C-alpha cells in the first residue's frame, strides 16, 4: 500500500470528520449521533483497506458485482478489523442472494418484493452457513417521486414498513434518501425528517436516517441525519473499479 496514498486518505478523513463535528456542534448534537459511511465505489480494495486501517469501520458500495469481490479482498487485507459493509445503490431482486453474502445492511429497500427476496436470501444463507445475523435494512424514500432514481413514495412508506416487520430475517432500522438534484437539500432533508418521525411512531427501533453526501452533509445533519454517505470528499475523484 502506498504511503503517499495513506497520508492523502488520512488527511481527507480528518477533514470530513472536522466537517461532521462542526455540523453536529452547530445543530446542538453529539458527534457520536452521526455515523460516517465511506463509499468506496469504483475505488480499489487497497483504498478501502487503508480507510479501515485509519479507523473507519463502515464502508459502502452501490453495485453488487463490484462489492462482493472487493469485500473479500478487503477481508484479506484487514483480517484483524473487518469493516461493516452497506449496500446503498439500487438493488434488483435477482442480486439478493449475492448481496446478503457480504452486506450487513441494505439501505435501498424500496419494494415489498425486494424485501421478500432479501428475506429468502438471508434464510438460505443462514442454512448454508454463510451468515448468522439477520439483515439490517433501511427504506429508501423518494423525495421527488422520480422512479428512475429509486425509492418508495413518501405516502407508501408506512405500508412498506409494516410489510418489513413480517419478514423474519430482516430488521427495519430506518430510512434513507438522496436529495433531489434540482431542489434545495435542506428542504428535502426536512421532509425526510418528517417521514422518519412518522415511522418511529409505529416502529421506534427504526431510528436511523441515512442522508447527506460529500456536498450536502451539513444540511443533512442539521435535519437529523444519523448516517452520512461520503465518497468524493474521502477518496477524491472517481477512480478505476476493482477487478
Short mmCIF file of C-alpha atoms in Angstrom, two decimals:
data_model
loop_
_atom_site.label_atom_id
_atom_site.label_comp_id
_atom_site.label_asym_id
_atom_site.label_seq_id
_atom_site.Cartn_x
_atom_site.Cartn_y
_atom_site.Cartn_z
CA UNK A 1 0.00 0.00 0.00
CA UNK A 2 1.29 3.42 -0.94
CA UNK A 3 2.38 5.56 2.00
CA UNK A 4 1.54 8.66 -0.01
CA UNK A 5 -2.00 7.40 -0.59
CA UNK A 6 -2.31 6.56 3.09
CA UNK A 7 -1.39 10.11 4.06
CA UNK A 8 -3.79 11.50 1.48
CA UNK A 9 -6.67 9.46 2.85
CA UNK A 10 -5.70 10.27 6.42
CA UNK A 11 -5.93 13.99 5.66
CA UNK A 12 -9.24 13.58 3.82
CA UNK A 13 -10.72 11.54 6.65
CA UNK A 14 -9.65 14.16 9.20
CA UNK A 15 -11.21 16.93 7.09
CA UNK A 16 -14.52 15.06 6.78
CA UNK A 17 -14.53 14.31 10.49
CA UNK A 18 -13.99 18.01 11.17
CA UNK A 19 -16.95 18.92 8.95
CA UNK A 20 -19.20 16.41 10.69
CA UNK A 21 -18.14 17.58 14.14
CA UNK A 22 -18.74 21.23 13.20
CA UNK A 23 -22.16 20.45 11.75
CA UNK A 24 -23.12 18.48 14.86
CA UNK A 25 -21.99 21.31 17.11
CA UNK A 26 -23.97 23.85 15.08
CA UNK A 27 -27.07 21.66 15.33
CA UNK A 28 -26.62 21.05 19.06
CA UNK A 29 -26.00 17.34 18.52
CA UNK A 30 -23.30 15.00 19.78
CA UNK A 31 -20.71 13.85 17.25
CA UNK A 32 -21.48 10.26 18.26
CA UNK A 33 -25.02 10.71 16.88
CA UNK A 34 -23.78 10.62 13.28
CA UNK A 35 -22.12 7.63 11.64
CA UNK A 36 -19.69 8.16 8.77
CA UNK A 37 -20.11 5.71 5.90
CA UNK A 38 -17.18 5.62 3.46
CA UNK A 39 -18.48 5.00 -0.08
CA UNK A 40 -15.70 3.17 -1.89
CA UNK A 41 -17.45 2.51 -5.22
CA UNK A 42 -15.04 2.42 -8.19
CA UNK A 43 -12.03 2.63 -5.87
CA UNK A 44 -9.73 -0.34 -5.27
CA UNK A 45 -9.80 -2.62 -2.27
CA UNK A 46 -6.42 -1.19 -1.22
CA UNK A 47 -8.07 2.19 -0.59
CA UNK A 48 -10.88 0.59 1.39
CA UNK A 49 -8.35 -1.32 3.48
CA UNK A 50 -6.44 1.89 4.17
CA UNK A 51 -9.61 3.57 5.43
CA UNK A 52 -10.17 0.61 7.74
CA UNK A 53 -6.59 0.91 8.97
CA UNK A 54 -7.24 4.61 9.65
CA UNK A 55 -10.20 3.70 11.85
CA UNK A 56 -13.22 3.83 9.54
CA UNK A 57 -15.38 0.81 10.28
CA UNK A 58 -18.37 1.36 7.96
CA UNK A 59 -17.94 1.13 4.19
CA UNK A 60 -20.47 1.13 1.37
CA UNK A 61 -20.87 0.05 -2.22
CA UNK A 62 -23.62 0.64 -4.77
CA UNK A 63 -23.03 -2.26 -7.20
CA UNK A 64 -23.12 -5.86 -6.02
CA UNK A 65 -20.87 -7.13 -8.79
CA UNK A 66 -18.09 -4.82 -7.61
CA UNK A 67 -18.79 -5.13 -3.90
CA UNK A 68 -18.60 -8.89 -3.45
CA UNK A 69 -15.03 -9.36 -4.71
CA UNK A 70 -13.92 -6.13 -3.04
CA UNK A 71 -15.29 -7.12 0.36
CA UNK A 72 -13.48 -10.44 0.12
CA UNK A 73 -10.23 -8.73 -0.83
CA UNK A 74 -10.51 -6.18 1.98
CA UNK A 75 -11.11 -9.02 4.45
CA UNK A 76 -7.78 -10.47 3.39
CA UNK A 77 -6.01 -7.12 3.65
CA UNK A 78 -7.56 -6.26 7.03
CA UNK A 79 -8.12 -9.60 8.80
CA UNK A 80 -8.00 -8.13 12.29
CA UNK A 81 -10.63 -5.43 11.80
CA UNK A 82 -13.14 -6.27 9.07
CA UNK A 83 -15.41 -3.36 8.14
CA UNK A 84 -19.19 -3.43 8.23
CA UNK A 85 -20.39 -3.25 4.62
CA UNK A 86 -23.54 -1.45 3.45
CA UNK A 87 -25.37 -1.64 0.15
CA UNK A 88 -26.51 1.85 -0.82
CA UNK A 89 -27.37 1.52 -4.52
CA UNK A 90 -30.45 0.34 -6.36
CA UNK A 91 -30.80 -3.41 -5.99
CA UNK A 92 -32.55 -5.89 -8.26
CA UNK A 93 -34.24 -8.88 -6.71
CA UNK A 94 -32.01 -11.31 -8.58
CA UNK A 95 -28.98 -9.89 -6.73
CA UNK A 96 -30.42 -10.60 -3.28
CA UNK A 97 -28.65 -13.94 -2.86
CA UNK A 98 -25.30 -12.39 -3.70
CA UNK A 99 -25.63 -9.20 -1.66
CA UNK A 100 -26.52 -10.94 1.60
CA UNK A 101 -23.17 -12.72 1.48
CA UNK A 102 -21.24 -9.50 2.03
CA UNK A 103 -23.62 -6.79 3.26
CA UNK A 104 -24.56 -6.26 6.90
CA UNK A 105 -27.09 -3.61 5.88
CA UNK A 106 -29.05 -2.77 2.74
CA UNK A 107 -30.09 0.89 2.69
CA UNK A 108 -32.02 0.79 -0.58
CA UNK A 109 -35.11 -1.32 0.03
CA UNK A 110 -37.96 0.23 -1.93
CA UNK A 111 -40.49 -2.54 -2.52
CA UNK A 112 -42.14 -5.44 -0.75
CA UNK A 113 -40.93 -7.81 -3.49
CA UNK A 114 -37.31 -6.80 -2.87
CA UNK A 115 -37.82 -7.20 0.88
CA UNK A 116 -39.20 -10.70 0.35
CA UNK A 117 -36.29 -11.64 -1.91
CA UNK A 118 -33.79 -10.43 0.67
CA UNK A 119 -35.57 -12.29 3.44
CA UNK A 120 -35.45 -15.54 1.48
CA UNK A 121 -31.80 -14.97 0.61
CA UNK A 122 -30.84 -14.40 4.25
CA UNK A 123 -32.66 -17.56 5.27
CA UNK A 124 -30.89 -19.57 2.59
CA UNK A 125 -27.53 -18.05 3.52
CA UNK A 126 -28.13 -18.91 7.16
CA UNK A 127 -28.98 -22.51 6.23
CA UNK A 128 -25.79 -22.71 4.16
CA UNK A 129 -23.66 -21.34 6.99
CA UNK A 130 -22.84 -18.18 5.02
CA UNK A 131 -24.19 -15.77 7.64
CA UNK A 132 -25.58 -15.87 11.15
CA UNK A 133 -27.26 -12.49 11.63
CA UNK A 134 -30.47 -11.01 10.25
CA UNK A 135 -30.04 -8.29 7.61
CA UNK A 136 -30.48 -4.68 8.70
CA UNK A 137 -32.47 -2.69 6.15
CA UNK A 138 -33.49 0.89 5.51
CA UNK A 139 -36.41 2.04 3.40
CA UNK A 140 -35.21 4.20 0.53
CA UNK A 141 -37.59 7.13 0.25
CA UNK A 142 -38.18 9.01 -2.97
CA UNK A 143 -38.31 12.70 -2.10
CA UNK A 144 -39.18 13.85 -5.62
CA UNK A 145 -41.27 10.99 -6.99
CA UNK A 146 -38.77 10.19 -9.75
CA UNK A 147 -38.87 6.38 -10.19
CA UNK A 148 -35.60 6.41 -12.14
CA UNK A 149 -33.72 7.42 -9.01
CA UNK A 150 -35.16 4.67 -6.84
CA UNK A 151 -37.10 4.90 -3.63
CA UNK A 152 -40.66 4.41 -2.45
CA UNK A 153 -43.06 7.40 -2.50
CA UNK A 154 -43.48 9.09 0.86
CA UNK A 155 -47.12 8.04 1.08
CA UNK A 156 -46.17 4.37 0.70
CA UNK A 157 -43.55 4.26 3.46
CA UNK A 158 -45.92 3.10 6.25
CA UNK A 159 -47.19 0.14 4.23
CA UNK A 160 -43.70 -0.99 3.26
CA UNK A 161 -42.53 -0.62 6.86
CA UNK A 162 -45.40 -2.79 8.06
CA UNK A 163 -44.56 -5.42 5.45
CA UNK A 164 -40.92 -5.45 6.51
CA UNK A 165 -41.86 -6.25 10.09
CA UNK A 166 -43.29 -9.56 8.87
CA UNK A 167 -40.14 -10.63 7.01
CA UNK A 168 -38.42 -12.51 9.79
CA UNK A 169 -34.85 -12.35 8.50
CA UNK A 170 -34.88 -8.54 8.17
CA UNK A 171 -34.57 -5.79 10.79
CA UNK A 172 -36.06 -2.42 9.89
CA UNK A 173 -33.61 0.26 11.01
CA UNK A 174 -34.92 3.45 9.43
CA UNK A 175 -34.95 5.44 6.20
CA UNK A 176 -32.53 6.57 3.52
CA UNK A 177 -32.81 9.17 0.77
CA UNK A 178 -30.83 11.15 -1.77
CA UNK A 179 -31.64 14.83 -2.10
CA UNK A 180 -33.22 15.65 -5.49
CA UNK A 181 -30.77 17.28 -7.87
CA UNK A 182 -32.89 20.33 -8.67
CA UNK A 183 -34.07 21.12 -5.14
CA UNK A 184 -32.65 22.67 -2.00
CA UNK A 185 -31.10 19.83 0.04
CA UNK A 186 -32.32 21.38 3.27
CA UNK A 187 -35.96 21.20 2.21
CA UNK A 188 -35.54 17.60 1.07
CA UNK A 189 -33.90 16.56 4.32
CA UNK A 190 -36.59 18.34 6.32
CA UNK A 191 -39.17 16.21 4.53
CA UNK A 192 -37.17 13.05 5.25
CA UNK A 193 -37.07 14.05 8.93
CA UNK A 194 -40.87 14.21 8.93
CA UNK A 195 -41.07 10.77 7.30
CA UNK A 196 -38.68 9.40 9.93
CA UNK A 197 -40.70 10.93 12.75
CA UNK A 198 -43.87 9.32 11.46
CA UNK A 199 -42.16 5.95 11.02
CA UNK A 200 -40.84 5.91 14.57
CA UNK A 201 -44.35 6.28 16.00
CA UNK A 202 -45.11 2.70 14.96
CA UNK A 203 -41.53 1.40 14.71
CA UNK A 204 -39.48 3.02 17.49
CA UNK A 205 -36.37 1.00 16.67
CA UNK A 206 -36.32 2.35 13.10
CA UNK A 207 -34.47 5.50 14.12
CA UNK A 208 -31.71 5.65 11.54
CA UNK A 209 -31.81 8.45 8.97
CA UNK A 210 -29.24 7.98 6.22
CA UNK A 211 -28.90 11.27 4.38
CA UNK A 212 -26.18 13.59 3.22
CA UNK A 213 -23.17 13.11 0.97
CA UNK A 214 -19.94 14.97 0.28
CA UNK A 215 -21.66 18.13 -0.93
CA UNK A 216 -24.60 18.37 1.47
CA UNK A 217 -23.75 16.53 4.67
CA UNK A 218 -24.05 19.69 6.76
CA UNK A 219 -27.66 20.28 5.71
CA UNK A 220 -28.47 16.64 6.36
CA UNK A 221 -27.03 16.72 9.87
CA UNK A 222 -28.98 19.91 10.58
CA UNK A 223 -32.16 17.97 9.81
CA UNK A 224 -31.35 14.91 11.88
CA UNK A 225 -29.27 12.59 9.70
CA UNK A 226 -27.67 9.80 11.71
CA UNK A 227 -25.57 8.45 8.82
CA UNK A 228 -23.75 10.40 6.11
CA UNK A 229 -22.54 8.60 2.98
CA UNK A 230 -19.28 10.16 1.83
CA UNK A 231 -17.23 9.15 -1.20
CA UNK A 232 -15.62 12.03 -3.12
CA UNK A 233 -14.62 14.05 -0.05
CA UNK A 234 -12.81 10.99 1.30
CA UNK A 235 -11.35 9.36 -1.78
CA UNK A 236 -11.18 12.11 -4.37
CA UNK A 237 -12.43 11.94 -7.96
CA UNK A 238 -13.85 8.67 -9.15
CA UNK A 239 -11.17 6.05 -9.63
CA UNK A 240 -10.99 2.80 -11.52
CA UNK A 241 -13.16 -0.07 -10.45
CA UNK A 242 -11.60 -3.03 -8.72
CA UNK A 243 -11.00 -6.01 -10.98
#
